[in-house]
Amino acid sequence: MPARGDTEWGLSGAGSGPVGGTLRTSAKKEFNGTLEGMLFLLEVSMDDEALAKDPVGELGRILRYWGGNLRHYPMKAGDGSEIYDSEYREVGRWRIEQGAGDEREGAA
């Protein structure tokens, strides 16, 4: 079995490799950095019609979608994207920023 991120061939007919096969590649990004000092920020406007009707359901859908979709990003400062509701209206944004330091410092 190929390692994550490797190319894998699935046969759809006789033969092997690209002839008679279907190329499948993993879209997952390998994380090769540090998250130390980074902030993951997710902002969603609660004024949206879909969120007003079913805030728990709509926020759950947004979190599930982005929880699965984050693997397509290298997870570095500056990454981010718009967030859409179930009616494909823009309702917010997520982003990764370099933090200003650990806000817990000095806390007892």
Coordinates of N, CA and C in Angstrom, one line a residue:
M1 N 0.9 -1.2 0.0 CA 0.0 0.0 0.0 C 0.9 1.2 0.0
P2 N 0.6 2.2 -0.9 CA 1.5 3.4 -0.9 C 1.3 4.2 0.3
A3 N 2.4 5.0 0.7 CA 2.4 5.9 1.8 C 1.5 7.1 1.4
R4 N 1.0 7.7 2.5 CA 0.1 8.9 2.3 C 0.9 9.9 1.4
G5 N 0.2 10.4 0.4 CA 0.7 11.3 -0.6 C 1.3 10.7 -1.8
D6 N 1.5 9.4 -1.8 CA 2.1 8.7 -2.9 C 1.0 8.5 -4.0
T7 N 1.5 8.3 -5.2 CA 0.6 8.0 -6.3 C 0.2 6.5 -6.2
E8 N -1.1 6.3 -6.5 CA -1.6 4.9 -6.5 C -2.4 4.6 -7.8
W9 N -2.2 3.5 -8.3 CA -2.9 3.1 -9.6 C -4.0 2.1 -9.3
G10 N -5.2 2.4 -9.8 CA -6.3 1.5 -9.6 C -6.7 1.0 -11.0
L11 N -6.7 -0.3 -11.2 CA -6.9 -0.8 -12.6 C -8.4 -0.8 -12.9
S12 N -8.7 -0.3 -14.1 CA -10.0 -0.3 -14.6 C -10.2 -1.3 -15.8
G13 N -9.2 -2.0 -16.1 CA -9.2 -2.9 -17.2 C -7.9 -3.7 -17.2
A14 N -7.6 -4.4 -18.3 CA -6.4 -5.2 -18.4 C -5.2 -4.2 -18.4
G15 N -4.1 -4.7 -17.9 CA -2.9 -3.9 -18.0 C -2.5 -3.4 -16.6
S16 N -1.5 -2.6 -16.5 CA -1.1 -2.0 -15.3 C -0.5 -0.7 -15.6
G17 N -0.3 0.1 -14.5 CA 0.2 1.5 -14.7 C -0.8 2.4 -15.4
P18 N -0.3 3.3 -16.1 CA -1.2 4.3 -16.8 C -2.0 3.7 -17.9
V19 N -1.6 2.6 -18.5 CA -2.4 2.0 -19.6 C -3.4 1.1 -18.9
G20 N -4.7 1.5 -19.1 CA -5.8 0.7 -18.6 C -6.0 1.0 -17.1
G21 N -5.4 2.0 -16.6 CA -5.6 2.3 -15.2 C -6.1 3.7 -14.9
T22 N -6.5 3.9 -13.7 CA -6.9 5.3 -13.3 C -6.0 5.8 -12.3
L23 N -5.4 6.9 -12.5 CA -4.5 7.5 -11.5 C -5.2 8.2 -10.4
R24 N -4.8 7.8 -9.1 CA -5.4 8.4 -8.0 C -4.2 9.0 -7.2
T25 N -4.3 10.2 -6.8 CA -3.3 10.8 -5.9 C -3.9 11.4 -4.7
S26 N -3.2 11.4 -3.6 CA -3.7 12.0 -2.4 C -3.5 13.5 -2.5
A27 N -4.6 14.2 -2.1 CA -4.5 15.6 -2.1 C -4.0 16.2 -0.7
K28 N -3.7 15.3 0.2 CA -3.3 15.7 1.5 C -1.9 16.4 1.4
K29 N -1.8 17.5 2.2 CA -0.5 18.2 2.3 C 0.2 17.6 3.5
E30 N 1.5 17.3 3.3 CA 2.3 16.9 4.5 C 2.7 18.1 5.3
F31 N 2.5 18.0 6.6 CA 2.8 19.2 7.5 C 4.3 19.0 7.8
N32 N 5.1 20.0 7.4 CA 6.5 20.0 7.7 C 7.0 21.3 8.4
G33 N 6.1 21.8 9.3 CA 6.5 23.0 10.0 C 6.2 22.9 11.5
T34 N 6.0 24.1 12.0 CA 5.6 24.2 13.4 C 4.4 25.1 13.5
L35 N 3.5 24.8 14.5 CA 2.4 25.6 14.7 C 2.6 26.5 15.9
E36 N 3.8 26.4 16.5 CA 4.0 27.2 17.7 C 3.8 28.7 17.4
G37 N 3.0 29.3 18.3 CA 2.8 30.7 18.1 C 1.7 31.1 17.1
M38 N 1.2 30.1 16.4 CA 0.2 30.4 15.4 C -1.2 30.4 16.0
L39 N -2.1 31.1 15.3 CA -3.5 31.2 15.7 C -4.4 30.7 14.6
F40 N -5.4 29.8 14.8 CA -6.4 29.5 13.8 C -7.6 30.2 14.2
L41 N -8.1 31.1 13.3 CA -9.2 31.9 13.5 C -10.3 31.6 12.6
L42 N -11.5 31.4 13.1 CA -12.7 31.1 12.3 C -13.8 32.1 12.7
E43 N -14.2 32.9 11.8 CA -15.2 33.9 12.1 C -16.4 33.6 11.2
V44 N -17.6 33.6 11.8 CA -18.8 33.3 11.1 C -19.9 34.4 11.6
S45 N -20.4 35.1 10.6 CA -21.5 36.1 10.9 C -22.8 35.3 11.3
M46 N -23.3 35.6 12.4 CA -24.6 34.9 12.8 C -25.8 35.6 12.3
D47 N -25.6 36.7 11.5 CA -26.7 37.4 10.9 C -27.3 36.7 9.7
D48 N -26.6 35.7 9.2 CA -27.1 35.1 8.0 C -28.4 34.3 8.2
E49 N -29.2 34.3 7.1 CA -30.5 33.7 7.1 C -30.5 32.2 7.6
A50 N -29.5 31.4 7.0 CA -29.4 30.0 7.3 C -29.0 29.8 8.7
L51 N -28.1 30.7 9.2 CA -27.7 30.6 10.6 C -28.8 31.0 11.6
A52 N -29.6 32.0 11.2 CA -30.7 32.4 12.0 C -31.8 31.3 12.2
K53 N -32.0 30.5 11.1 CA -33.0 29.5 11.1 C -32.5 28.3 12.0
D54 N -31.3 27.9 11.8 CA -30.8 26.7 12.5 C -29.3 26.9 12.8
P55 N -29.0 27.7 13.8 CA -27.6 28.0 14.1 C -26.7 26.8 14.4
V56 N -27.3 25.9 15.2 CA -26.5 24.7 15.6 C -26.2 23.8 14.4
G57 N -27.2 23.6 13.6 CA -27.1 22.7 12.4 C -26.1 23.4 11.4
E58 N -26.3 24.7 11.1 CA -25.5 25.3 10.1 C -24.0 25.4 10.6
L59 N -23.8 25.8 11.8 CA -22.4 25.9 12.3 C -21.8 24.5 12.3
G60 N -22.5 23.4 12.7 CA -22.0 22.1 12.6 C -21.6 21.7 11.2
R61 N -22.4 22.1 10.2 CA -22.1 21.8 8.8 C -20.8 22.5 8.4
I62 N -20.6 23.7 8.8 CA -19.4 24.5 8.4 C -18.2 23.9 9.1
L63 N -18.3 23.5 10.4 CA -17.2 22.9 11.1 C -16.8 21.5 10.5
R64 N -17.8 20.7 10.1 CA -17.5 19.4 9.5 C -16.8 19.6 8.2
Y65 N -17.3 20.5 7.4 CA -16.8 20.7 6.0 C -15.3 21.2 6.1
W66 N -15.0 22.2 6.9 CA -13.7 22.7 7.0 C -12.8 21.8 7.8
G67 N -13.3 21.0 8.7 CA -12.5 20.0 9.4 C -11.9 19.0 8.5
G68 N -12.7 18.6 7.4 CA -12.3 17.7 6.4 C -11.4 18.4 5.3
N69 N -11.7 19.6 5.1 CA -11.0 20.3 4.0 C -9.7 20.9 4.3
L70 N -9.3 21.0 5.6 CA -8.1 21.7 6.0 C -6.9 20.9 5.5
R71 N -7.0 19.6 5.2 CA -5.9 18.8 4.7 C -5.3 19.3 3.4
H72 N -6.1 20.1 2.7 CA -5.6 20.7 1.4 C -4.8 21.9 1.5
Y73 N -4.5 22.3 2.8 CA -3.8 23.6 3.0 C -2.5 23.2 3.8
P74 N -1.4 23.9 3.5 CA -0.1 23.6 4.2 C -0.1 24.0 5.7
M75 N -1.1 24.7 6.2 CA -1.2 25.1 7.6 C 0.0 26.0 8.0
K76 N 0.1 27.1 7.3 CA 1.1 28.2 7.6 C 0.4 29.5 7.7
A77 N 1.1 30.4 8.4 CA 0.5 31.8 8.5 C 0.2 32.3 7.1
G78 N -1.0 32.9 7.0 CA -1.4 33.5 5.7 C -2.5 32.6 5.0
D79 N -2.5 31.3 5.4 CA -3.5 30.4 4.8 C -4.9 30.9 5.3
G80 N -5.9 30.6 4.4 CA -7.3 31.0 4.8 C -8.2 30.9 3.7
S81 N -9.5 31.0 3.9 CA -10.5 31.0 2.9 C -11.8 31.5 3.4
E82 N -12.7 31.9 2.4 CA -14.0 32.3 2.8 C -14.8 31.1 3.3
I83 N -15.8 31.4 4.0 CA -16.7 30.4 4.5 C -18.1 30.7 4.0
Y84 N -18.8 29.6 3.5 CA -20.1 29.8 2.9 C -21.1 29.0 3.7
D85 N -22.4 29.5 3.7 CA -23.5 28.7 4.3 C -24.0 27.7 3.4
S86 N -25.0 27.0 3.8 CA -25.6 25.9 2.9 C -26.2 26.4 1.7
E87 N -26.5 27.7 1.6 CA -27.1 28.3 0.4 C -26.0 29.0 -0.5
Y88 N -24.7 28.7 -0.1 CA -23.5 29.2 -0.8 C -23.4 30.7 -0.7
R89 N -23.8 31.3 0.4 CA -23.6 32.7 0.7 C -22.4 32.9 1.6
E90 N -21.6 33.8 1.3 CA -20.4 34.0 2.1 C -20.8 34.5 3.5
V91 N -20.4 33.8 4.6 CA -20.8 34.2 5.9 C -19.6 34.4 6.8
G92 N -18.4 34.2 6.3 CA -17.3 34.4 7.2 C -16.0 34.0 6.5
R93 N -15.0 33.7 7.4 CA -13.6 33.4 6.9 C -12.9 32.7 8.0
W94 N -11.9 31.8 7.5 CA -11.0 31.2 8.5 C -9.6 31.7 8.0
R95 N -8.7 31.7 8.9 CA -7.3 32.1 8.6 C -6.3 31.6 9.6
I96 N -5.1 31.5 9.2 CA -4.0 31.2 10.2 C -3.1 32.4 10.2
E97 N -2.8 32.8 11.5 CA -2.0 34.0 11.7 C -0.9 33.7 12.6
Q98 N 0.2 34.4 12.5 CA 1.3 34.3 13.5 C 0.8 35.1 14.7
G99 N 0.8 34.4 15.9 CA 0.3 35.0 17.1 C 1.3 36.0 17.7
A100 N 0.9 36.8 18.6 CA 1.7 37.9 19.2 C 2.4 37.3 20.4
G101 N 2.3 36.0 20.7 CA 2.9 35.4 21.9 C 1.8 34.7 22.6
D102 N 2.2 33.9 23.6 CA 1.3 33.1 24.4 C 0.6 34.0 25.4
E103 N -0.7 34.2 25.2 CA -1.5 35.1 26.0 C -1.7 34.5 27.4
R104 N -1.3 33.2 27.6 CA -1.4 32.6 29.0 C -0.2 32.9 29.8
E105 N 0.8 33.5 29.3 CA 2.0 33.8 30.1 C 1.6 34.7 31.3
G106 N 2.2 34.4 32.4 CA 1.9 35.1 33.6 C 0.6 34.8 34.3
A107 N -0.2 33.9 33.6 CA -1.5 33.6 34.3 C -1.2 32.6 35.4
A108 N -1.9 32.7 36.5 CA -1.7 31.8 37.6 C -2.6 30.6 37.5

